[in-house]
Tab-separated table of C-alpha atoms in Angstrom:
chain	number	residue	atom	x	y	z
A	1026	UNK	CA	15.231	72.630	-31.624
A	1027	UNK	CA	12.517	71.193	-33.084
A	1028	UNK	CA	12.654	67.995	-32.418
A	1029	UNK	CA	13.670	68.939	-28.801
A	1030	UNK	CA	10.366	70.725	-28.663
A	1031	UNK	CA	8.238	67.968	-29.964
A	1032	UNK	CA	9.750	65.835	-27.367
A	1033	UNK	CA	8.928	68.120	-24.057
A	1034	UNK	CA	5.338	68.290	-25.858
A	1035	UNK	CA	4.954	64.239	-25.764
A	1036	UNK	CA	6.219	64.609	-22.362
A	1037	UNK	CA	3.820	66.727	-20.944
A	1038	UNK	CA	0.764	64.466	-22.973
A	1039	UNK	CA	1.779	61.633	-21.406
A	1040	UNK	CA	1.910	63.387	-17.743
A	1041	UNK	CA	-1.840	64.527	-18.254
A	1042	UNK	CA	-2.805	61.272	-19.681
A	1043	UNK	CA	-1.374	58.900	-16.692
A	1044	UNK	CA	-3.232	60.515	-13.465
A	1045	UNK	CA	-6.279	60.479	-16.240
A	1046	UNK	CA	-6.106	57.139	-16.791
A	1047	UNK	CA	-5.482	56.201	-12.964
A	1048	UNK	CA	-8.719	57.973	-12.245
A	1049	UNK	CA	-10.579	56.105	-15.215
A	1050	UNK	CA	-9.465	52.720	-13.240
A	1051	UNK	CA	-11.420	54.090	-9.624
A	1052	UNK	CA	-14.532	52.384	-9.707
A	1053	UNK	CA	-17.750	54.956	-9.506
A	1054	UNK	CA	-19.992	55.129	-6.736
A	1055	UNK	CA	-23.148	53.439	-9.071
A	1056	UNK	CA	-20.306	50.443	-9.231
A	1057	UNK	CA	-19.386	49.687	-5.945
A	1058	UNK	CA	-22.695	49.498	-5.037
A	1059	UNK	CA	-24.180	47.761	-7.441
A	1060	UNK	CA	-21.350	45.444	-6.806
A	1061	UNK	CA	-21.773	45.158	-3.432
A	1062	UNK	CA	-25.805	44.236	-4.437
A	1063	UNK	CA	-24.590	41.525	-6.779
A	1064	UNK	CA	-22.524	39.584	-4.327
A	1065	UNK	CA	-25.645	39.348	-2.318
A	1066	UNK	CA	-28.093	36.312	-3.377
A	1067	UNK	CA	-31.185	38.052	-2.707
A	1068	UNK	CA	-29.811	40.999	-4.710
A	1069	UNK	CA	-31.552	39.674	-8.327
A	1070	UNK	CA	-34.901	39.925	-6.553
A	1071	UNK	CA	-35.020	43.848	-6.152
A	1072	UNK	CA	-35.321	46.653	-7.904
A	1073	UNK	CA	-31.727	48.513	-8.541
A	1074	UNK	CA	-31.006	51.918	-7.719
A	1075	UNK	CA	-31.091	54.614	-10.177
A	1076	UNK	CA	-26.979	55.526	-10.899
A	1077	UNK	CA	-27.532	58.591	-9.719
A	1078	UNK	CA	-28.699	57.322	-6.642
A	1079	UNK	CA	-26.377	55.368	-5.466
A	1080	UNK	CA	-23.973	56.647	-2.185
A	1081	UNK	CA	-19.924	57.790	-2.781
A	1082	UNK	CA	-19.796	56.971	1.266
A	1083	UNK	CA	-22.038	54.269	2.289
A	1084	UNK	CA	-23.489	54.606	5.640
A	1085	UNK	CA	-23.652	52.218	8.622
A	1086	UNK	CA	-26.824	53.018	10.415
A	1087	UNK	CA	-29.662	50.596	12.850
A	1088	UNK	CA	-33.012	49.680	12.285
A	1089	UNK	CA	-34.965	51.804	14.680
A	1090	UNK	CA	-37.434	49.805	17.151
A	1091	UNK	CA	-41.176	48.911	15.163
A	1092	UNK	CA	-44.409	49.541	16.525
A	1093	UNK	CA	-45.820	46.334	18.227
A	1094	UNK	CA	-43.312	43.983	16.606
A	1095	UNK	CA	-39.781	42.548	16.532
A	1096	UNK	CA	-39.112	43.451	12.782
A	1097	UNK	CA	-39.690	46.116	10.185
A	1098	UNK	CA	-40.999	45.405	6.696
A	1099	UNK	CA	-38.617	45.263	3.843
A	1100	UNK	CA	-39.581	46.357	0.299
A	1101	UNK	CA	-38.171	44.907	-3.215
A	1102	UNK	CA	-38.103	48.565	-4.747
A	1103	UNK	CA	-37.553	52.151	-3.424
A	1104	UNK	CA	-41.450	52.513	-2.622
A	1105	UNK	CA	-43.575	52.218	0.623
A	1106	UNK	CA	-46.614	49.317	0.815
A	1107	UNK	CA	-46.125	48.878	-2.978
A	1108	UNK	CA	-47.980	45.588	-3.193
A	1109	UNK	CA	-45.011	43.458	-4.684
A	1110	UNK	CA	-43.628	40.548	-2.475
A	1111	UNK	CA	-41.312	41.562	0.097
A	1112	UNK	CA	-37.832	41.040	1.552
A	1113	UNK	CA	-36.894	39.255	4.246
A	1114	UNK	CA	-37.930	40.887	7.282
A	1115	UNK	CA	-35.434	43.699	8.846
A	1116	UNK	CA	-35.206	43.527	12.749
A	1117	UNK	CA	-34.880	46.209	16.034
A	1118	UNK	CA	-31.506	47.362	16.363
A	1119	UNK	CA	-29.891	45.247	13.070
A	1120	UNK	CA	-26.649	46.697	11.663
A	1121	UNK	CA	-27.303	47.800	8.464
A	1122	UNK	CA	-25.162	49.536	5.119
A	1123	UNK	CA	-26.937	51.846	3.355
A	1124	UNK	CA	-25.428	51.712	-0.644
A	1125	UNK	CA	-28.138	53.511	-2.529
A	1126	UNK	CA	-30.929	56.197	-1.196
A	1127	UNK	CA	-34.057	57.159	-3.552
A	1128	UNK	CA	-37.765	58.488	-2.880
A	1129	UNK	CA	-37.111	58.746	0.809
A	1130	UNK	CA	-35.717	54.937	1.034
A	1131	UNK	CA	-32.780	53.303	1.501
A	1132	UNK	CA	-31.258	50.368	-0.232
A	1133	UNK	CA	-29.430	48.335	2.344
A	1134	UNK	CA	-27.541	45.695	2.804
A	1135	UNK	CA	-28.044	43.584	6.352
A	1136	UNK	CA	-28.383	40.267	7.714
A	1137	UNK	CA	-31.422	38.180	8.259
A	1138	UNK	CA	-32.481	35.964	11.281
A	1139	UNK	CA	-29.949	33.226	9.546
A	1140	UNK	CA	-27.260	35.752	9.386
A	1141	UNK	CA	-27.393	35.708	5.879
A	1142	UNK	CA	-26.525	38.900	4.090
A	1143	UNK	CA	-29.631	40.162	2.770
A	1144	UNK	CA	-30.338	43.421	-0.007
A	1145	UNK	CA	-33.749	45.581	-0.248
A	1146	UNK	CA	-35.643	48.846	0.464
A	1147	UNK	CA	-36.564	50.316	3.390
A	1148	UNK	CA	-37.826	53.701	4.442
A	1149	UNK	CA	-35.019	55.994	5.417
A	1150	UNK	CA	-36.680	57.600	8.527
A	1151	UNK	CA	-36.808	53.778	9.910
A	1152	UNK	CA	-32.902	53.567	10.139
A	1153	UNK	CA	-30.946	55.535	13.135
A	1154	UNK	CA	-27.472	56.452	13.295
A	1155	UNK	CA	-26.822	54.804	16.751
A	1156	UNK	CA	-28.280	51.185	18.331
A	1157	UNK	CA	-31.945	51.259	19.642
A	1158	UNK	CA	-31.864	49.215	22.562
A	1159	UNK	CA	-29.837	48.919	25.983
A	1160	UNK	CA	-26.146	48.006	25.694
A	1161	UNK	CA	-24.046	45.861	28.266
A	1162	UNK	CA	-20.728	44.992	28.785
A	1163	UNK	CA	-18.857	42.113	29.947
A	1164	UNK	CA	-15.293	42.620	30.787
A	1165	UNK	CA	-12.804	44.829	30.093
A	1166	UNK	CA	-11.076	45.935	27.055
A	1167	UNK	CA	-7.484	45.608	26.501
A	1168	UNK	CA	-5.186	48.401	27.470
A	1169	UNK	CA	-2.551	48.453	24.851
A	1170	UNK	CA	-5.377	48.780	22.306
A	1171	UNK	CA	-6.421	46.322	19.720
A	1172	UNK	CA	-7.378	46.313	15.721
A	1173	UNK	CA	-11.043	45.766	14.725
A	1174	UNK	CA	-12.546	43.346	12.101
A	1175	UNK	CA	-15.450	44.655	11.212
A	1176	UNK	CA	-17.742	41.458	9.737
A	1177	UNK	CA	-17.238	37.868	9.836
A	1178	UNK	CA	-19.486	35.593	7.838
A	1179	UNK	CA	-21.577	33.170	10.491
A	1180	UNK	CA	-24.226	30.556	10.678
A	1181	UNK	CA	-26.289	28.509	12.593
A	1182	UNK	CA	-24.693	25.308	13.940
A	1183	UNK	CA	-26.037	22.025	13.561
A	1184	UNK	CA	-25.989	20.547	16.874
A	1185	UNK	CA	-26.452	21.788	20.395
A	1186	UNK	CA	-24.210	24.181	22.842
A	1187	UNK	CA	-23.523	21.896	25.580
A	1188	UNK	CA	-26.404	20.724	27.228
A	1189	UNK	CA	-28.747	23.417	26.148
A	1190	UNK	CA	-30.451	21.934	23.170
A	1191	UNK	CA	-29.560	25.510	21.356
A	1192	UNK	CA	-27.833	26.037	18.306
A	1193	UNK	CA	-25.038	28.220	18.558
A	1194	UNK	CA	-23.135	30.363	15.318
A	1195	UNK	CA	-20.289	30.047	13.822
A	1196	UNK	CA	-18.104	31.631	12.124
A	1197	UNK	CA	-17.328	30.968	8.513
A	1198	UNK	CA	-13.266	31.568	9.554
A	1199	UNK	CA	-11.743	31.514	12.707
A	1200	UNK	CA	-10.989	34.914	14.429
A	1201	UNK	CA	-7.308	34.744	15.482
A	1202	UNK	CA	-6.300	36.306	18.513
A	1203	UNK	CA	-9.788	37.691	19.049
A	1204	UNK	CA	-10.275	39.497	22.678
A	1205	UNK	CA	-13.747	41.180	22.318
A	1206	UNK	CA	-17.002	41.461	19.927
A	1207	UNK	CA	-19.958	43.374	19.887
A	1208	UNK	CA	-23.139	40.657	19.737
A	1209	UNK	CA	-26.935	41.425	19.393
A	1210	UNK	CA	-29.458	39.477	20.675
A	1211	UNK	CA	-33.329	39.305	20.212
A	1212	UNK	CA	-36.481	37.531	21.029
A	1213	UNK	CA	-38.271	37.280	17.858
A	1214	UNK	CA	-41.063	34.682	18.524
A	1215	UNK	CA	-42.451	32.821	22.055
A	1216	UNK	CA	-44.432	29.996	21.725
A	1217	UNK	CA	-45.935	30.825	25.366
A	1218	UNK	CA	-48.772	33.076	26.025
A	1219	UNK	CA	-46.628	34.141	29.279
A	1220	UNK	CA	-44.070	36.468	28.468
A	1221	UNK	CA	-42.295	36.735	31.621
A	1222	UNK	CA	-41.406	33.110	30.556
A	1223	UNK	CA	-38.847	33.836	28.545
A	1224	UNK	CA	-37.457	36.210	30.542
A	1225	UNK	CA	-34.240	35.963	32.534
A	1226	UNK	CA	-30.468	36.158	32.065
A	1227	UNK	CA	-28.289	35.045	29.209
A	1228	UNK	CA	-24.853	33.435	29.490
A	1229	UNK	CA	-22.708	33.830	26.732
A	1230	UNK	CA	-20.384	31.341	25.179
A	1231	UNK	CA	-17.675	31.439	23.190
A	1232	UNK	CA	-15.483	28.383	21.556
A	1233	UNK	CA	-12.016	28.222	20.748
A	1234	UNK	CA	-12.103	25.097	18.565
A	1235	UNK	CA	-11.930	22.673	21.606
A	1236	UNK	CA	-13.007	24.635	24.695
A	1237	UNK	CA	-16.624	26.281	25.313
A	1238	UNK	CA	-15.645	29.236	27.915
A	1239	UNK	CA	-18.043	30.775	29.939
A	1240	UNK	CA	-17.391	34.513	29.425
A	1241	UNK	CA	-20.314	36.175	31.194
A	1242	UNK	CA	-24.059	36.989	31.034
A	1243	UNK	CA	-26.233	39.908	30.255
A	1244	UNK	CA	-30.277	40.433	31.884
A	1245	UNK	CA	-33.025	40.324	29.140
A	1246	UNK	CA	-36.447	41.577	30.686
A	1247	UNK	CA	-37.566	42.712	27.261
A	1248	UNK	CA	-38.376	41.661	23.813
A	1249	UNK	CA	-36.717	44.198	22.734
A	1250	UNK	CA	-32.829	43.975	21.250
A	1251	UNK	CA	-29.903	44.595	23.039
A	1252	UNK	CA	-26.056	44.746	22.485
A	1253	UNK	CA	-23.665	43.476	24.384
A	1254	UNK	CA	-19.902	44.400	24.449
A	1255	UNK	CA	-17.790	41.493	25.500
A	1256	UNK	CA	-14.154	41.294	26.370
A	1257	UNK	CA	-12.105	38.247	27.268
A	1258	UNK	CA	-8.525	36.862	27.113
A	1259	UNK	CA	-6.773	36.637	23.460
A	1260	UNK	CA	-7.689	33.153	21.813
A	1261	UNK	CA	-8.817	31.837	18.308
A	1262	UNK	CA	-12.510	32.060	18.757
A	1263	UNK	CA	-14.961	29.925	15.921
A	1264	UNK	CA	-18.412	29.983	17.592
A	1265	UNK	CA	-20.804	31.787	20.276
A	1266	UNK	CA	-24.042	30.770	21.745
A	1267	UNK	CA	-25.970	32.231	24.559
A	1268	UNK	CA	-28.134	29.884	27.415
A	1269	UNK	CA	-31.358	31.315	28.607
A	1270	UNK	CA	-32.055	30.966	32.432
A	1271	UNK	CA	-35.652	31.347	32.553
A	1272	UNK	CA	-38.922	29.399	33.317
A	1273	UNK	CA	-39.455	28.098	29.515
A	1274	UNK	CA	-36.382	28.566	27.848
A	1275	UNK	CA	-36.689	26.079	24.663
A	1276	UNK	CA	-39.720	27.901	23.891
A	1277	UNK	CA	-38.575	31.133	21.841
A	1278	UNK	CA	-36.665	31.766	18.822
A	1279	UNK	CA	-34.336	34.256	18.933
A	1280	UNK	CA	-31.447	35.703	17.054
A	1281	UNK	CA	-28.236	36.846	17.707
A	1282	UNK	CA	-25.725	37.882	15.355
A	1283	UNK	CA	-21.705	39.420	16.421
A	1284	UNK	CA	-19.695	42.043	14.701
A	1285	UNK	CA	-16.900	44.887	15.702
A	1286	UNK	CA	-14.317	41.777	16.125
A	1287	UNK	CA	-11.053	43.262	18.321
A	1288	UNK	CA	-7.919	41.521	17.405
A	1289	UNK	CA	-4.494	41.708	19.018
């Protein structure tokens, strides 16, 4: 009897100890984050989160629209104007992911004007749970429904969409079976003293690996950023670009950046 004892009490050790250990495994929220800060390359240059700071659900909120200006300023450490260099520049409308939150700021992670994924601090009154700016839509979405990819890694191109003398983005993979995207685009700088210049409607682009097809266009009478919704027939898609029709149109930088990818 005693031995039969001392077995059921091993037992029941080792059924307290396994869902203990299985929790031990589950990264903490201070992990993941600073994880997620680490795998960025601007990450070393800011000042990390306190661990009790950091977020067990990270948000996904938008840089709200700045005063006078296409971006907001981005801090290295969880305090406003604090003199020490700053971060890339965060612009109107940009997707961001808030990991961390401290002093009234949020550490974020978001992409530049080169779509690279950037890390810093920001005040947390300048970030909005829903887009800025107008939204359009091309097309239609797909009746019998679709699965979403939620970031692709992109660049700049090196040569030109068709005859446009633009670079277009691509994408570091190829979306398979892609019917739709969400897609910001922005004005940042004009080299004109004529505004109205740049203004005028944008045709968007998007490549299959051999075709460029013509999927629609969107207005843009403001600097401002807008998003545009576009749907399209199923293909591999590896690159978008967007044509300006307007008086000067090689003489503004602008970025524009995709996300949301629907997938049959």
């Amino acid at each position: 009897m005693r031995k039969i004892a001392l077995a059921l009490l091993v037992c029941m050790l080792l059924a307290l100890l396994v869902p203990l250990s299985a929790c031990a495994e589950e990264p903490t929220a201070a992990e993941r984050g600073l994880a997620a800060i680490k795998a960025v390359s601007s990450g070393k240059s800011i000042i990390l989160p306190r661990e009790d700071s950091y977020l067990e659900e990270w948000k996904t909120l938008y840089a709200r629209k700045p005063w006078y200006q296409p971006s907001l300023q981005v801090e290295c450490l969880p305090r406003l104007k604090s003199g020490a260099p700053l971060m890339p520049p965060l612009y109107e409308g940009t997707r961001v992911t808030v990991v961390a939150e401290e002093n009234d700021m949020s550490c974020m992670l978001y992409p530049g004007a080169d779509n690279k994924i950037r890390v810093g601090w920001i005040q947390s009154i300048r970030l909005l749970e829903d887009f800025p700016g107008e939204v359009f839509t091309i097309g239609t979405p797909p009746e019998d429904g679709f699965d979403v990819l939620d970031s692709v890694g992109q660049h700049w191109s090196n040569d030109f969409l068709l005859k446009s003398q633009r670079r277009y983005m691509c994408f570091d993979e190829p979306v398979k079976n892609c019917v739709g995207f969400s897609m910001q685009y922005q004005v940042v700088a004009r080299n004109t003293g004529i505004t109205e210049n740049v203004y005028g409607e944008r045709t968007l682009y998007v490549f299959d690996g051999t075709t460029w097809h013509e999927v629609g266009s969107f207005p843009y009478y403001d600097l401002s950023a807008v998003q545009v919704d576009v749907w399209f027939d199923p293909m591999d898609v590896v690159a978008f670009g967007t044509v300006a029709d307007c008086v000067q149109p090689y003489d503004f930088d602008f970025r524009q950046f995709a996300y949301a990818f629907a997938t049959e």
